[in-house]
PDB file of C-alpha atoms in Angstrom:
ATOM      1  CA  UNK A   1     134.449 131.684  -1.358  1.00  0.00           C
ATOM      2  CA  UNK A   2     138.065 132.241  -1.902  1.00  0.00           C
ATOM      3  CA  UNK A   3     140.194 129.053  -2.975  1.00  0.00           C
ATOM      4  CA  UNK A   4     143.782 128.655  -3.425  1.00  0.00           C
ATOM      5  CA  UNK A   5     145.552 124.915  -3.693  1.00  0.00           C
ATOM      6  CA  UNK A   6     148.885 124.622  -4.150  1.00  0.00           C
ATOM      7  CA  UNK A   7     150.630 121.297  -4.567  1.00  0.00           C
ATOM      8  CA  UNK A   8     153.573 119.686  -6.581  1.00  0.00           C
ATOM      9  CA  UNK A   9     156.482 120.741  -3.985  1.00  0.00           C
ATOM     10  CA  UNK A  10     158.873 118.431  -2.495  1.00  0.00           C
ATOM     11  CA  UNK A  11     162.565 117.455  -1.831  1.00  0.00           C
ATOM     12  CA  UNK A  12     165.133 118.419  -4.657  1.00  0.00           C
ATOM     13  CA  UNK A  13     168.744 118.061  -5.476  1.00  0.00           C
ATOM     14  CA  UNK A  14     170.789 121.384  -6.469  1.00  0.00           C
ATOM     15  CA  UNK A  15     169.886 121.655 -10.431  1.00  0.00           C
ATOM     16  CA  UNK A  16     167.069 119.998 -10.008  1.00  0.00           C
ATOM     17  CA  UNK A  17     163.474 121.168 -11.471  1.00  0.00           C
ATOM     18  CA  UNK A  18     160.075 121.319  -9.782  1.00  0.00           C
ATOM     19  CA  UNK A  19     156.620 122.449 -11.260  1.00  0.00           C
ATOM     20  CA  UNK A  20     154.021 123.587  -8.778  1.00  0.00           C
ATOM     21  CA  UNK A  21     150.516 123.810  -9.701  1.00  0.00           C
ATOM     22  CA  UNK A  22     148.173 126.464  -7.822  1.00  0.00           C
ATOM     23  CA  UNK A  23     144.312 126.017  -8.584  1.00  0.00           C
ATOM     24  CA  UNK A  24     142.428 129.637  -7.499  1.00  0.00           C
ATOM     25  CA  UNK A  25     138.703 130.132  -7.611  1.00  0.00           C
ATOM     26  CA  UNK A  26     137.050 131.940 -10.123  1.00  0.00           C
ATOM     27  CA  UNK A  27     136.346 135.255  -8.367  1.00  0.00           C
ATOM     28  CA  UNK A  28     140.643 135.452  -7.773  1.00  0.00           C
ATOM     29  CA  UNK A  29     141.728 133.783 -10.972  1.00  0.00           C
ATOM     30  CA  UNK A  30     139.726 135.790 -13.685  1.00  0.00           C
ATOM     31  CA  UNK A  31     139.525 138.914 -12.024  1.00  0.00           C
ATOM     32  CA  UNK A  32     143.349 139.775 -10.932  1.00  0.00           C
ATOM     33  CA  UNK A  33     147.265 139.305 -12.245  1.00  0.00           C
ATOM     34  CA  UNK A  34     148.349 136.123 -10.138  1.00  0.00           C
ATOM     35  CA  UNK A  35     151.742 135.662  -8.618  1.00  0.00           C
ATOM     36  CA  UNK A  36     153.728 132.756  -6.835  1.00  0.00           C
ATOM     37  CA  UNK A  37     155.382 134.149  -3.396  1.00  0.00           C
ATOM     38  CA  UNK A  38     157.736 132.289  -1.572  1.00  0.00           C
ATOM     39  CA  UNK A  39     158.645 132.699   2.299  1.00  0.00           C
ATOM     40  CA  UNK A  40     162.539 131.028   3.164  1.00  0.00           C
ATOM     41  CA  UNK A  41     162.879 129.995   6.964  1.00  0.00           C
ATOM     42  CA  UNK A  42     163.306 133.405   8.680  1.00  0.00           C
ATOM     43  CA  UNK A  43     162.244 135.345   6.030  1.00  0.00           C
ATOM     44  CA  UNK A  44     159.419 137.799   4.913  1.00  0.00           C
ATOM     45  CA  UNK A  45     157.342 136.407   2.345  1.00  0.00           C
ATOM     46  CA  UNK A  46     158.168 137.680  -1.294  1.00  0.00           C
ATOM     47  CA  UNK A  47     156.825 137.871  -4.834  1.00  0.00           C
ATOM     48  CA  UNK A  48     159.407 135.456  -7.335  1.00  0.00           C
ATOM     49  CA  UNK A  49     157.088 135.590 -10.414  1.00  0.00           C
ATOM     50  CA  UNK A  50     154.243 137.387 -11.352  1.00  0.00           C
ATOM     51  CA  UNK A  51     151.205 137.133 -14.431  1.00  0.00           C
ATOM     52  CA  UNK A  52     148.812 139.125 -15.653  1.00  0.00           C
ATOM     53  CA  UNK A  53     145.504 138.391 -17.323  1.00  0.00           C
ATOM     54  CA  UNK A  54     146.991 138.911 -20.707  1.00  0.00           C
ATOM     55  CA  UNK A  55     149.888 136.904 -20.485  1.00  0.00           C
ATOM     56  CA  UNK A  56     152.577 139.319 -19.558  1.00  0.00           C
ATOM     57  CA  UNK A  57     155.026 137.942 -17.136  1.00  0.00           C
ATOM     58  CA  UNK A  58     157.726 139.482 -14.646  1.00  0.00           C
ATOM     59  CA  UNK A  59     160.241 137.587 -11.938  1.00  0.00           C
ATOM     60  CA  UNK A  60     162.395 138.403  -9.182  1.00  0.00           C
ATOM     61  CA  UNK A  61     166.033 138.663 -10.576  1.00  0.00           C
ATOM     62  CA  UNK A  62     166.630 135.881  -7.842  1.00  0.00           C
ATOM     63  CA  UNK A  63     164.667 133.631 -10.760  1.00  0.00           C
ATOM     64  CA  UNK A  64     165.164 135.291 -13.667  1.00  0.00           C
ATOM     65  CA  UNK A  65     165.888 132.514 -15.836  1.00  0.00           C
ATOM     66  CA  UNK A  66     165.098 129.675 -14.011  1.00  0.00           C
ATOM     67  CA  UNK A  67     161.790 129.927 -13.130  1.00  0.00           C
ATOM     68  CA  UNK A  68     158.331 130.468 -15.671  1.00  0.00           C
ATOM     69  CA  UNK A  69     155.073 131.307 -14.492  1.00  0.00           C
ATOM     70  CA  UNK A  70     152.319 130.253 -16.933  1.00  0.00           C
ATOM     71  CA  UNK A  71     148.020 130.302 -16.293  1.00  0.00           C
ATOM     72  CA  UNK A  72     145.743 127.825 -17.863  1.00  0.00           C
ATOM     73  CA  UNK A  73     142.430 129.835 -17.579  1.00  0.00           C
ATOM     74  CA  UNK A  74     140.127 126.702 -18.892  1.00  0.00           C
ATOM     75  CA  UNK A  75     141.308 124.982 -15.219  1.00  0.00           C
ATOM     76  CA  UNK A  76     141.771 128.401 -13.356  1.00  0.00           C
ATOM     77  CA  UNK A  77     145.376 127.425 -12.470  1.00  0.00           C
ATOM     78  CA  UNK A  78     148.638 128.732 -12.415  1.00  0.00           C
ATOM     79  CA  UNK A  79     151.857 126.672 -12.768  1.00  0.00           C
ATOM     80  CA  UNK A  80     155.829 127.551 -11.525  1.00  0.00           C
ATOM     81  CA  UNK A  81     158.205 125.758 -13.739  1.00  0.00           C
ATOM     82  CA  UNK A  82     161.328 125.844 -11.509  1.00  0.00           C
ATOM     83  CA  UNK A  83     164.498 124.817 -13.025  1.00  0.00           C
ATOM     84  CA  UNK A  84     168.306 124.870 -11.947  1.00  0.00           C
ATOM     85  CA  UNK A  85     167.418 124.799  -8.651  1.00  0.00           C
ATOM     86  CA  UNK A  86     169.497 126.263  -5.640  1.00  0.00           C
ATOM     87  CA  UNK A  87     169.294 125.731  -2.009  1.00  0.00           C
ATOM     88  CA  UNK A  88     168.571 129.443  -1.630  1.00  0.00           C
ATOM     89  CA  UNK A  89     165.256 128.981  -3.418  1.00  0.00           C
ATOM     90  CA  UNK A  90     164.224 126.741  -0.341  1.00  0.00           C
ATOM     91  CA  UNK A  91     160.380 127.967   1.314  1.00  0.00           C
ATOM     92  CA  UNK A  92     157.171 127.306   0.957  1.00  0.00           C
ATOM     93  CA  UNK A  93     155.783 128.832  -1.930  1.00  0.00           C
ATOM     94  CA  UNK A  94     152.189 130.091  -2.132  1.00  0.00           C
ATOM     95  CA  UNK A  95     149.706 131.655  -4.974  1.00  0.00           C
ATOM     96  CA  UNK A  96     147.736 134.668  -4.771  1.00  0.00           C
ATOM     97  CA  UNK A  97     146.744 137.950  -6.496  1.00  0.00           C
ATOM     98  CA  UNK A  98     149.449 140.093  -7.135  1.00  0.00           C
ATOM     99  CA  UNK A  99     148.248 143.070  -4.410  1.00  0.00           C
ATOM    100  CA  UNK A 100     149.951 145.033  -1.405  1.00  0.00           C
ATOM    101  CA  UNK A 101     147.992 142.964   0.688  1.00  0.00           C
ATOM    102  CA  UNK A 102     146.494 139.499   0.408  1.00  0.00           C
ATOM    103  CA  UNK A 103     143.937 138.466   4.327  1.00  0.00           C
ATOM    104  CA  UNK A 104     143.359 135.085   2.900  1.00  0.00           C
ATOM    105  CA  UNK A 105     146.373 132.296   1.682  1.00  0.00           C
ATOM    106  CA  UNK A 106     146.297 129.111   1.043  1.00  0.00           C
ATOM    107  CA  UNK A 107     148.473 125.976   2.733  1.00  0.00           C
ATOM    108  CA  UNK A 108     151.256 126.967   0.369  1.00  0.00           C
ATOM    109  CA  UNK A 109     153.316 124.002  -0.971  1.00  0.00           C
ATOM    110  CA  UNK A 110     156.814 123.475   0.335  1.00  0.00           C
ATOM    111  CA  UNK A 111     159.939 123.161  -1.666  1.00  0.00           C
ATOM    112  CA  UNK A 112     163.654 121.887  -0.322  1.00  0.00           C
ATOM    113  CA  UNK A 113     166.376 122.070  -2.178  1.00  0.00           C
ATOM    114  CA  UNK A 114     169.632 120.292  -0.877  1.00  0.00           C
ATOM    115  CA  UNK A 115     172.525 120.780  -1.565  1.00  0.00           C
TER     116      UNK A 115
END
């Protein structure tokens, strides 16, 4: 069965850091490259950071910078350092395998940033 948690959003000042935490199952997590997507009010959902198996990361120039994906594959999760930041980076924020398509997501985890 496909899992995907996400937690460790919340309510942040402008320059402020979060670090979300996305636990996957197995069959996701050791199989795939894993990303963290985030959907603003109004907006399509979008890759921000992306990881592959090996280690090798890539970001949205919209994060390049601030944010760092990381995977800890003894506890099947991925993590989103988020520094510096802006109201623009506002949305909920979800984990999955990097792929054109994705049928099943998790709750997501939402992040506000104020300004």
């Amino acid at each position: 069965q496909v899992q995907l948690v996400e937690s460790g959003g919340g309510l942040v000042q402008t320059g402020g850091s979060l670090r979300l935490s996305c636990r996957a199952s197995g069959s996701i997590f050791n199989v795939y490259a894993m990303g963290w997507y985030r959907q603003a009010p109004g907006k399509q959902r979008e890759v921000v950071a992306g990881i592959t198996r090996g280690g090798s990361t890539s970001y949205a120039d919209s994060v390049k910078g601030r944010f760092t994906i990381s995977r800890d594959t003894a506890k099947n999760t991925v993590y989103l350092q988020m520094n510096s930041l802006k109201p623009e980076d506002t949305g909920v924020y979800y984990c999955n395998k990097l792929a054109e398509r994705n049928d099943y997501w998790g709750q997501g985890t939402q992040v506000t940033v104020s300004s």
